[in-house]
XYZ file of C-alpha atoms in Angstrom:
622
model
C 107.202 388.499 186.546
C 104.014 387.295 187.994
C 102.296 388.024 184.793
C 104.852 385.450 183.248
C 104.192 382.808 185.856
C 100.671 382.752 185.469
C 100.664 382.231 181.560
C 103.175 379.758 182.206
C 100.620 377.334 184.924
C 97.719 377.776 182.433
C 99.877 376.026 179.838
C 100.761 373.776 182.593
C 97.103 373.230 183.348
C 95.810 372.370 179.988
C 98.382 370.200 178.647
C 96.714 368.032 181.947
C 93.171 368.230 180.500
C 94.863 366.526 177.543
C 94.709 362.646 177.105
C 98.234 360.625 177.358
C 100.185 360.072 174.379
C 99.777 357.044 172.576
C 102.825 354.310 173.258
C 102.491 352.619 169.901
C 102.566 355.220 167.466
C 105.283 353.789 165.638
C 103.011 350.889 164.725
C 101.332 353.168 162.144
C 103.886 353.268 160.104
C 104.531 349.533 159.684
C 102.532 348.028 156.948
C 103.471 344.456 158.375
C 101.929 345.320 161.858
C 97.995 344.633 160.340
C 97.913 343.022 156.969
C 95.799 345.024 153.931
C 96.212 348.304 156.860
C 93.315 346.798 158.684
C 92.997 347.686 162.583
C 91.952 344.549 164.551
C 88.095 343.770 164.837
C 87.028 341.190 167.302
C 84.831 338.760 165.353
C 81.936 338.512 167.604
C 81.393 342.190 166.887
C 79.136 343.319 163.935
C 79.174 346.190 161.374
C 76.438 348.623 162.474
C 73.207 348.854 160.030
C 73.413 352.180 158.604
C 70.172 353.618 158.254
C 70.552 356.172 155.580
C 72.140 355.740 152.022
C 74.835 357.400 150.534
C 74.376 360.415 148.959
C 77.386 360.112 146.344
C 78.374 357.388 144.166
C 81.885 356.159 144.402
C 82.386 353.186 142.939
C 80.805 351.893 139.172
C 77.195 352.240 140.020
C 75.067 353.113 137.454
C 72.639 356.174 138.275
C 69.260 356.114 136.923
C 66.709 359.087 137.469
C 63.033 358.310 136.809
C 60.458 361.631 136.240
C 56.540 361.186 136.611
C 54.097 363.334 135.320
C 53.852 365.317 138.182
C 57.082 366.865 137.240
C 59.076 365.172 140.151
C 61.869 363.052 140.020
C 63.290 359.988 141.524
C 66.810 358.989 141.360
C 68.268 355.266 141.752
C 71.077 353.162 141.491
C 71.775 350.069 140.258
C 74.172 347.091 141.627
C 77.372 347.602 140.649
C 78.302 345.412 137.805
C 81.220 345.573 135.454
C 80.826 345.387 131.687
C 82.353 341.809 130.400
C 85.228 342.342 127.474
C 83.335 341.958 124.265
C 79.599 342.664 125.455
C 78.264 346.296 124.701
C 78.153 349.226 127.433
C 75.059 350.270 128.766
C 75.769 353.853 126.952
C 73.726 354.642 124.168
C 75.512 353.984 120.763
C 75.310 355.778 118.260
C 72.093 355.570 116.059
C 73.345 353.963 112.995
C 75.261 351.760 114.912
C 72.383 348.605 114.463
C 74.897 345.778 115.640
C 77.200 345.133 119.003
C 80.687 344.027 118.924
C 79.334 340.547 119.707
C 77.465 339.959 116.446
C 73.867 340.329 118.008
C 71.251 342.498 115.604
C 71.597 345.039 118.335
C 71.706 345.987 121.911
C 69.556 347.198 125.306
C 70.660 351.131 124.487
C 69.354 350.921 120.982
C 66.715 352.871 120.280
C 63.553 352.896 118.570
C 64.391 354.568 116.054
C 67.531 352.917 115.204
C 65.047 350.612 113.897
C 62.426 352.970 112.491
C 64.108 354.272 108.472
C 60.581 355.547 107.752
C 60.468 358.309 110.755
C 61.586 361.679 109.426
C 64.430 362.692 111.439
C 62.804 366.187 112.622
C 59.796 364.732 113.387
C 60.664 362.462 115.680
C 63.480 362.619 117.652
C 62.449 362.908 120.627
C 61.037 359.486 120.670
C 64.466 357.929 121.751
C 63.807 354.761 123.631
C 65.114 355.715 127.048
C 65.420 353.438 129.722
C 61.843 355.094 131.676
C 61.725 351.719 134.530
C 58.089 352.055 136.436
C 58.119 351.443 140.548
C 58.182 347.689 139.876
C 61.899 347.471 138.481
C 63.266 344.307 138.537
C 66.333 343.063 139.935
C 69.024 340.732 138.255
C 67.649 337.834 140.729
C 64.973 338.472 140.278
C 64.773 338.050 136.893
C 66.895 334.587 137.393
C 64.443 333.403 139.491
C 61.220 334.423 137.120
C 62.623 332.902 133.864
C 62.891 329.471 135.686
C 59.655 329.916 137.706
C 56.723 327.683 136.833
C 53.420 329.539 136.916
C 50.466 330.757 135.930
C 49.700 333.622 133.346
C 50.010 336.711 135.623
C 47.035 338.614 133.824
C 44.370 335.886 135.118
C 45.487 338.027 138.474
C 43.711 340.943 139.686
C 44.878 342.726 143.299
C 41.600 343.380 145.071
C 42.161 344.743 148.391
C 38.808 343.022 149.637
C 38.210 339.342 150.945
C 34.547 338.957 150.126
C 33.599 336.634 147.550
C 32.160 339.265 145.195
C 36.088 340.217 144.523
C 36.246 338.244 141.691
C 35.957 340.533 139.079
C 34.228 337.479 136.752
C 31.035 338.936 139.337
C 31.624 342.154 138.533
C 28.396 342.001 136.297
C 26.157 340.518 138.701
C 23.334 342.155 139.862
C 23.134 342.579 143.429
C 19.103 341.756 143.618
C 16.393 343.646 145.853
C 15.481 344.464 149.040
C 12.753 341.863 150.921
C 9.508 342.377 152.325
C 11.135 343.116 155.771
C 14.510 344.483 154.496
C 17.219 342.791 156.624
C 18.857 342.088 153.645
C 19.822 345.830 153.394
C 23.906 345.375 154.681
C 24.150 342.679 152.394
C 23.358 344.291 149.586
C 25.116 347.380 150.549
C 28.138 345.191 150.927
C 28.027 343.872 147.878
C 27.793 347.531 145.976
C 30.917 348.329 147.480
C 32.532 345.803 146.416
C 32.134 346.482 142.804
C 35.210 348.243 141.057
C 33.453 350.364 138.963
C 30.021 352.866 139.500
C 28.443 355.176 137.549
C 25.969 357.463 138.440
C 23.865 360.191 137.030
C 21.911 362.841 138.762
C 20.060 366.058 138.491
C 21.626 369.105 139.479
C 18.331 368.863 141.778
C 19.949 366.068 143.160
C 17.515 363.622 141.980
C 19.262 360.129 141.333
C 18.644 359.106 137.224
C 20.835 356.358 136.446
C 23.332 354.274 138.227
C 24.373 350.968 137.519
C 24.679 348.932 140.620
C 21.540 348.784 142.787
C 18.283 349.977 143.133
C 18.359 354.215 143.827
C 16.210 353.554 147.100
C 19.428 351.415 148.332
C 22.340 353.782 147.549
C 20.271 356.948 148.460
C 22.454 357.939 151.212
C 25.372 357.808 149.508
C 24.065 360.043 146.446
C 22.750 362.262 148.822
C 26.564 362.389 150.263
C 28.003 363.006 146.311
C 25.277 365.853 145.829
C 26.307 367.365 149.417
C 29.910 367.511 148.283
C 29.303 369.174 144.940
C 26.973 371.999 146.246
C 29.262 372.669 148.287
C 31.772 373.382 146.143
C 29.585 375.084 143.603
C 28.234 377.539 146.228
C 32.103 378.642 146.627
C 31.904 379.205 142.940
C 34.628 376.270 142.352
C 33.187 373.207 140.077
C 34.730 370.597 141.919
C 36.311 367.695 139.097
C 37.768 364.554 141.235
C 38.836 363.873 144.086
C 39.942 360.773 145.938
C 38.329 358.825 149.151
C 38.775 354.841 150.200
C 41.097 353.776 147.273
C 38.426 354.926 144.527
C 38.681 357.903 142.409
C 35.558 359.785 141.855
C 35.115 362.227 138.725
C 32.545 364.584 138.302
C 31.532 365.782 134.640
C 28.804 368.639 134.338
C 26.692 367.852 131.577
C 24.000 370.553 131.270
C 21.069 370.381 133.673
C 23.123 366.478 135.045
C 26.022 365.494 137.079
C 27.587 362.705 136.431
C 29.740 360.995 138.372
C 32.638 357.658 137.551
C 33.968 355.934 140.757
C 36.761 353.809 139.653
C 39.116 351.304 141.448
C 40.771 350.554 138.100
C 43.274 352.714 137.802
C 42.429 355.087 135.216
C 43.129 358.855 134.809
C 40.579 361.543 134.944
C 40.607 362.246 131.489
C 39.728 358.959 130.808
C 36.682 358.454 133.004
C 35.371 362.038 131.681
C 35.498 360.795 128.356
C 33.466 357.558 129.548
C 31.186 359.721 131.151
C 30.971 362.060 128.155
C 29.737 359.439 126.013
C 26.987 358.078 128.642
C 25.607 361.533 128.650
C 25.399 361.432 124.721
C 23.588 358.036 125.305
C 21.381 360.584 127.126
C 21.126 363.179 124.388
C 20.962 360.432 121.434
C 17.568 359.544 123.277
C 16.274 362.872 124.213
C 18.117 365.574 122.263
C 20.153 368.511 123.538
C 16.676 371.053 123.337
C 14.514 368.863 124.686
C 16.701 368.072 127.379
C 16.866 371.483 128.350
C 13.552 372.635 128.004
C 12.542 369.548 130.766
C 14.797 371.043 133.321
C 13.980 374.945 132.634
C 10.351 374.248 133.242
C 10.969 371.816 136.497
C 14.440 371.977 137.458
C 13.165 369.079 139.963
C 12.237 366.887 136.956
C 12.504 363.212 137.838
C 13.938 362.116 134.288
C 13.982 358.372 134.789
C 10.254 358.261 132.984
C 11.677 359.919 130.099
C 14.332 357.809 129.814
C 12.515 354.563 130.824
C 13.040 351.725 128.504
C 17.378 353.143 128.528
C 18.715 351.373 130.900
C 20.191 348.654 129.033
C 21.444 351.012 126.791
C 23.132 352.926 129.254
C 24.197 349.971 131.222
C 25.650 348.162 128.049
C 27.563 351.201 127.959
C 28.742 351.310 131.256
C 29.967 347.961 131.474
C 31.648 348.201 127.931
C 34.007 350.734 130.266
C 33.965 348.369 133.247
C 35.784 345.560 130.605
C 37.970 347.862 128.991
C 37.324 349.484 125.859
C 39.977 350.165 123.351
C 37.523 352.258 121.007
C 36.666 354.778 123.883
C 40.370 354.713 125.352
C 41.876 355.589 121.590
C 38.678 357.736 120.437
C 38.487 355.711 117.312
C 37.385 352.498 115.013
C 38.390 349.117 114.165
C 37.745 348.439 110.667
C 37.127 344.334 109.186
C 40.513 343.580 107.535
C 39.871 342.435 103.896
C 41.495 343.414 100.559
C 41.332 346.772 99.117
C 39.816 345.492 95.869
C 37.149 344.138 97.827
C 36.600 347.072 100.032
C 36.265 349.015 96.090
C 33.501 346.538 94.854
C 31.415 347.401 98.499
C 31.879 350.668 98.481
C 30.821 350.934 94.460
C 28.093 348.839 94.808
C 26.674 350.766 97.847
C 26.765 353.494 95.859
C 24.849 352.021 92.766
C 22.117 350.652 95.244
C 21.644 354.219 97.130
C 18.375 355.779 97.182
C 17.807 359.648 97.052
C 16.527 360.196 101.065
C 20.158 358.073 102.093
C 21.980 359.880 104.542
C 24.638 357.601 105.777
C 25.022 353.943 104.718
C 27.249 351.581 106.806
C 28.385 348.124 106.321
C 29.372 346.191 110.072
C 30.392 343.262 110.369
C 31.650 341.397 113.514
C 31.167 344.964 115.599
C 34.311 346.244 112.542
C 33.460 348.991 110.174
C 33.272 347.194 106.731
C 32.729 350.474 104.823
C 30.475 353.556 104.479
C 28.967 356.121 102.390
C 28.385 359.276 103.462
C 27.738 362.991 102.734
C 30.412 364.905 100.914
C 31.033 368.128 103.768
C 29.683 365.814 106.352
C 31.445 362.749 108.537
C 30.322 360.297 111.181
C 32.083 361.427 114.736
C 33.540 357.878 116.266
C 31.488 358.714 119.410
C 28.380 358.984 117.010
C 29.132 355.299 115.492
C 30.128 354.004 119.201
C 26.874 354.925 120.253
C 25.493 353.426 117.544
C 27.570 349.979 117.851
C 26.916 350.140 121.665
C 22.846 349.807 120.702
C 23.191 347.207 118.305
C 25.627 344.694 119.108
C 26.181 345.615 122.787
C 23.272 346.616 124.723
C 21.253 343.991 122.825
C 18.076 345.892 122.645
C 17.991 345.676 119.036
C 18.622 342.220 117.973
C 15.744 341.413 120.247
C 13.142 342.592 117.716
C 14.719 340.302 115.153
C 15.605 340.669 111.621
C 14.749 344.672 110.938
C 14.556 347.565 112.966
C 13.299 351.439 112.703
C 15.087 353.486 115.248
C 14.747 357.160 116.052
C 18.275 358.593 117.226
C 20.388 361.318 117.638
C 23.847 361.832 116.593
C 25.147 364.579 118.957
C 28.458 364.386 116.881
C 26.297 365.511 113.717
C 23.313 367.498 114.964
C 22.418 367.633 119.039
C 19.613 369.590 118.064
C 17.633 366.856 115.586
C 16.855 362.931 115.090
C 18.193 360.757 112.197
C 16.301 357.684 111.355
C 18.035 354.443 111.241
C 17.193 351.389 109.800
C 19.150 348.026 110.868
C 18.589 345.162 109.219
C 21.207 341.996 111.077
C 21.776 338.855 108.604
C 23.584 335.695 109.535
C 27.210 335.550 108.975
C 26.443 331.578 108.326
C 23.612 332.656 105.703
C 24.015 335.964 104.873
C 21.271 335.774 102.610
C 18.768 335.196 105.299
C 18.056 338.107 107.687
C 19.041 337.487 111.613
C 16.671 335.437 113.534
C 16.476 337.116 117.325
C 18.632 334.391 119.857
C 19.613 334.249 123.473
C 22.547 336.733 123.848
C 24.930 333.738 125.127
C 23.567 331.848 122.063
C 25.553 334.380 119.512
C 27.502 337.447 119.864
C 28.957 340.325 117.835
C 31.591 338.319 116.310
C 29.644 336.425 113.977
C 26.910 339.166 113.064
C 26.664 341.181 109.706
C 24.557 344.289 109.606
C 23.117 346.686 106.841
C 22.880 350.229 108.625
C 20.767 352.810 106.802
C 20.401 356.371 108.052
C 18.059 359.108 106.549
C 16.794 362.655 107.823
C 13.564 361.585 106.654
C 11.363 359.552 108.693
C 8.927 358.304 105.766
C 11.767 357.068 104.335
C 11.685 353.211 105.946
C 10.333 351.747 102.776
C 12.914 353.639 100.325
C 15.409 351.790 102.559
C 14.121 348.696 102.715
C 14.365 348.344 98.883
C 17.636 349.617 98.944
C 19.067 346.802 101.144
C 17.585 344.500 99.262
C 19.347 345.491 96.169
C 22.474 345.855 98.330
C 22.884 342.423 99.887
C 21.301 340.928 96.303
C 24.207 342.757 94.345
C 26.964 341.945 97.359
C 26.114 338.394 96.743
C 26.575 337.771 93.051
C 29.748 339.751 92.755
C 31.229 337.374 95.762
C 31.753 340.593 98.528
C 29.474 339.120 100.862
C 31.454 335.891 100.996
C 34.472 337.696 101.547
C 32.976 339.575 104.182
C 31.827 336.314 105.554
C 34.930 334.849 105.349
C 36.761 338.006 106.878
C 34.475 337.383 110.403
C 34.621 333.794 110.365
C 38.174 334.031 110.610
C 38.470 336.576 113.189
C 41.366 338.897 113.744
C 44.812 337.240 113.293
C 46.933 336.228 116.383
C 50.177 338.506 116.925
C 52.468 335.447 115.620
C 50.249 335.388 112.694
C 51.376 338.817 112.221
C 55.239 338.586 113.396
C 56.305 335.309 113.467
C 58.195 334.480 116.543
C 57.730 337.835 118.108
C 58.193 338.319 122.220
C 54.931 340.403 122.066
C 51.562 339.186 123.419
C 49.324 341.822 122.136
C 49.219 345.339 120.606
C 46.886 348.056 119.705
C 47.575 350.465 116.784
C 46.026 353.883 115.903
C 46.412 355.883 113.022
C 45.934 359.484 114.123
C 45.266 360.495 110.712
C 42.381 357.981 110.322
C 40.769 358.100 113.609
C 41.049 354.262 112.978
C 43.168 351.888 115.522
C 43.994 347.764 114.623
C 44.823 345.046 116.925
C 45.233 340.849 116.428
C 43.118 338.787 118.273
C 43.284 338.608 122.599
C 44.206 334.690 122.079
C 45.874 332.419 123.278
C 47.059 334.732 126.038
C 44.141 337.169 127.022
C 41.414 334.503 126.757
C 39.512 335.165 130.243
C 37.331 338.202 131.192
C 39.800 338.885 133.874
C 42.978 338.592 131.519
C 41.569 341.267 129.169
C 40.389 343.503 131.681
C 44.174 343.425 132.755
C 45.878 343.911 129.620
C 43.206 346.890 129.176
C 44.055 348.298 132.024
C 48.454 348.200 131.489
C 46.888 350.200 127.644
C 45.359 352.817 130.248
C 48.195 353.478 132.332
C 50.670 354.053 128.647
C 47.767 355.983 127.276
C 47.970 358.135 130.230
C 51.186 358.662 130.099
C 52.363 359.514 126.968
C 49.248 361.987 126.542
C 50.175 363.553 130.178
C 50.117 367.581 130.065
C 53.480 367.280 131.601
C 55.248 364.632 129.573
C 57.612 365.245 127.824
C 58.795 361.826 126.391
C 56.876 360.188 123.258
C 57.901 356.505 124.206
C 57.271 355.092 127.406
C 58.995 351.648 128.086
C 57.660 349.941 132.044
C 59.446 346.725 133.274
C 57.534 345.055 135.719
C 57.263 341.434 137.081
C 54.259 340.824 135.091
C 54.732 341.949 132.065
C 57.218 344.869 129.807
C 55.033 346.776 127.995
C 55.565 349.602 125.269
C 53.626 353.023 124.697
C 54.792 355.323 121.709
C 53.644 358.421 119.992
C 54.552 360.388 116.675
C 52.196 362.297 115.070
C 51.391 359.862 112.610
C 50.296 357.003 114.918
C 50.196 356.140 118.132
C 51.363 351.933 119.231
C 50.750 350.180 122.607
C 52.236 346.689 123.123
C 53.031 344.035 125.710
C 55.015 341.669 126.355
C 56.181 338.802 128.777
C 58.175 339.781 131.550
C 61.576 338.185 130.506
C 61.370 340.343 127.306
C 64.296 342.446 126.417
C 64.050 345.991 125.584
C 65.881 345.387 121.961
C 63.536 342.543 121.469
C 60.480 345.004 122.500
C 61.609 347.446 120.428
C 62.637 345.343 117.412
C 59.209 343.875 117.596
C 57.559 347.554 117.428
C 59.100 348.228 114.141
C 57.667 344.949 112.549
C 54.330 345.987 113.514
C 55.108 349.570 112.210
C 56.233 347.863 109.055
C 53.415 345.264 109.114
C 50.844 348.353 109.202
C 52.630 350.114 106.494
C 52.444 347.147 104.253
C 48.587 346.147 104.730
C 47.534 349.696 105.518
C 44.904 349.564 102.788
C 43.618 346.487 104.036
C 43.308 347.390 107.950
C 42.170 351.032 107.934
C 39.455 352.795 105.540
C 41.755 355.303 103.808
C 41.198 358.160 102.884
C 37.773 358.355 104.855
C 34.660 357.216 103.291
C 32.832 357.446 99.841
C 31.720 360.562 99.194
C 28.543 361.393 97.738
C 26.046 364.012 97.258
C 23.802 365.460 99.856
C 20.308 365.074 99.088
């Protein structure tokens, strides 16, 4: 009984702790009580910021996920927005289905190779335009507000994190000058090296400083003696040390023999990149010195100060170096651009080249405006592009060469061909104005490689000048009766066609085109939109970061679409080519990708006039 009572008071007891029954309850029920079965809100109250977003999407939100080359992914969502009756979803149709139910020659989900018949469908399916949208994504207002803005062209706009005057990147090429008699001018000038965007450096693995191109070594000392620091350290842990990251520059470290060298970028570009800029600065080494005699400097002396060796370089290696600084689309693709003219007229060159050769010819080349115009050249043997940007880099870059006027004699090296050995090159520059009379030495602002025609003779023999003297004689006489040197004059006078020249009414400002097969890459001309230094530097620079990414180790997409505010901008891949374009910002991706395919079919159509095909003329070896 007592058992019972107790049970029955802890009921009692909790049942207390409870709290009172509601009185309205029966208001629940009645859907007239609160209109739309709303609770009352005062209206001075407001709905709490939530701080976190929700992990699952209820309503008609599209979900997005973007993956970098990292392997990591990202996913988005986009406003909710329904699709209008009669417009096209944003689901991808089906590839033969070219045309929306509106009438328009296609939609946003197209792909590329809706528009692509001449792809094999093996071969390329992968390269399905997706919609890949870069950090700067752009919103619907966003894009309202930019296609009734009023501004400026974006690209003559470069983010610099620094506010000294020397940010302009139009001073990018300015030398900082030299240390005074009393050297309080020291800060000054160490201020101004850091503000440049791009260094390169060379050293010994001694650590003695060779080359770099800002500043005198004395100046910079400490800060190579910092680099070497870093890299013995690593090395003495048995670890070569490649890049690594410090103050918003990237530093890359290439091992080249007996030398370091070193890029420190603030450009943007991808380690693979800079290597290959410093690869072909240390062939500017070896073209100069050779691979053996390099070597044999360092096994002797490891301590060897090689700046009196390589004394009278610098420009060389500076031309080179700032070639990279501007943006280079022949280093970046790894190939040529070739002089657009007819094929017929490309035949009569290359026969009468041939006809005019003498017996101790090794290679013969035809430039004009810094573009291949054609070549002759052994039958097991061909020139390496790195071997012929070196060579381009000496005459129409560096300077160096035109100096000494009409003719030259040059002793070089071709690491691409033989490391070991020196070729002998004779340069002869004519006028594109007179072709018939030979280059007369001008102020580099006076003329530049645009408007320059040279005969480029190169023999293993170095008694051989005279032999190819007479032969360019006979060459350029012959070129001029049979009307090839006016064609060729013509061709460079001109200049490479604008992109509307090309495609008519197209939304794309520029474009770069490589034919893997051909090691050969065409482009139109950087006007009327990429006319200042900064502009191209810019547009180089967007070509860098597609580039990157399509060749990633870890990507696995062959066509790489960005939206940004600036611009919309185009990378794709096969294994037949490889295309780069940009556009506006307002651009469409069916208009983007529409235009691709013209330029695809614009190549396809003048391929024997733009690229060299089927490599060179072949002849014997002597």
């Amino acid at each position: 009984m007592s058992s019972e009572h107790q049970s029955t008071r802890s009921v009692e007891n909790e049942q207390s702790l409870l709290p009172p029954k509601p009185s309205n309850l029966n208001l629940l029920g009645d859907s007239n009580a609160f209109p739309g079965g709303s609770l009352p809100r005062s209206k001075s109250l407001k709905r709490p910021q939530l701080q976190a977003k929700a992990t699952t999407a209820v309503s008609r939100a599209d979900i997005n996920t973007q993956s970098y080359t990292d392997g990591s992914r990202e996913t988005y969502v986009n406003s909710t927005k329904s699709t209008p009756e009669g417009k096209s979803s944003r689901f991808p149709s089906p590839p033969g289905h070219l045309r929306s139910r509106d009438g328009s020659e296609g939609d946003d989900t197209a792909s590329t190779r809706s528009y692509a018949p001449t792809l094999e469908a093996s071969g390329d399916v992968e390269s399905l335009l997706g919609e890949i949208l870069g950090a700067g994504q752009q919103s619907p207002a966003w894009k309202l507000i930019s296609s009734h803005a009023e501004h400026g062209d974006p690209f003559d706009d470069f983010p610099h994190d620094d506010d000294e005057p020397t940010a302009d990147f139009n001073r990018e090429f300015d030398e900082l000058g030299e240390l005074n008699a009393e050297e309080d001018n020291e800060e000054e000038l160490l201020q101004l090296w850091r503000s440049k965007r791009k260094h390169f450096l060379i050293l010994s693995a001694a650590g003695k400083p060779i080359y770099n191109r800002h500043g005198d070594d004395n100046l910079i000392s400490g800060y190579i003696g910092v680099i070497q620091t870093i890299i013995s350290f690593y090395e003495s842990a048995k670890d070569n040390l490649k890049g690594f990251t410090a103050g918003g520059s990237r530093f890359v470290i290439m091992s080249g023999g007996p030398l370091y060298l070193v890029a420190i970028s603030k450009l943007g570009e991808s380690d693979a990149q800079l290597r290959v800029q410093l690869d072909a600065l240390y062939m500017q080494i070896l073209s100069t010195l050779t691979f053996p005699n390099l070597s044999q400097l360092f096994s002797n002396r490891p301590s060897t100060d090689l700046r009196r060796p390589l004394q009278g370089t610098e420009p060389l290696l500076s031309g080179l170096a700032d070639t990279f600084t501007r943006g280079s689309p022949p280093t970046l693709l790894s190939a040529l651009e070739c002089l657009q003219i007819r094929k017929s007229t490309r035949q009569v060159i290359n026969i009468t080249m041939l006809k005019a050769k003498c017996d101790s010819l090794l290679y013969g080349l035809v430039v004009a405006g810094g573009r291949l115009v054609s070549v002759v050249r052994p039958r097991t043997h061909s020139l390496h592009p790195s071997d012929l940007q070196l060579i381009f880099n000496m005459l129409f870059e560096a300077g160096s060469v035109k100096a000494g006027g009409g003719e030259n004699w040059i002793p070089m090296c071709l690491p691409g061909f033989n490391k070991n050995g020196y070729l002998y090159m004779y340069v002869s520059f004519l006028d594109a104005n007179n072709p018939v009379t030979q280059y007369v030495a001008r102020g580099r602002d006076e003329t530049g490689k645009e408007d320059q025609i040279a005969i480029i003779l190169i023999s293993a023999n170095k008694e051989s000048f005279y032999d190819l003297r007479k032969m360019r004689d006979a060459l350029v006489d012959e070129l001029e009766k049979n009307g090839a040197m006016a064609a060729i004059k013509s061709s460079v006078l001109h200049g490479r066609p604008t992109v509307t020249d090309i495609i008519p009414g197209t939304v794309l400002r520029h474009f770069i085109y490589k034919s893997r097969g051909n090691l050969q890459y065409v482009m139109p001309s950087y006007e009327p939109h990429f006319t200042t230094l900064l502009a191209r530097r810019r547009l180089l620079s967007l070509y860098h970061t597609l580039h990157a990414s399509v060749h990633a180790k870890m990507a696995h997409l062959k066509v790489q679409h960005c939206a940004g505010r600036e611009s919309t901008s185009l990378g794709w891949m096969t294994p037949v080519f490889e295309l780069y374009c940009v556009a506006g910002p307002n651009a469409s991706r069916n208009a983007l990708s529409q235009s691709a395919n013209k330029v695809i079919q614009w190549i396809r159509k003048e391929e024997e006039r733009v690229f060299i095909i089927g490599g060179a003329v072949r002849i014997t070896v002597f």
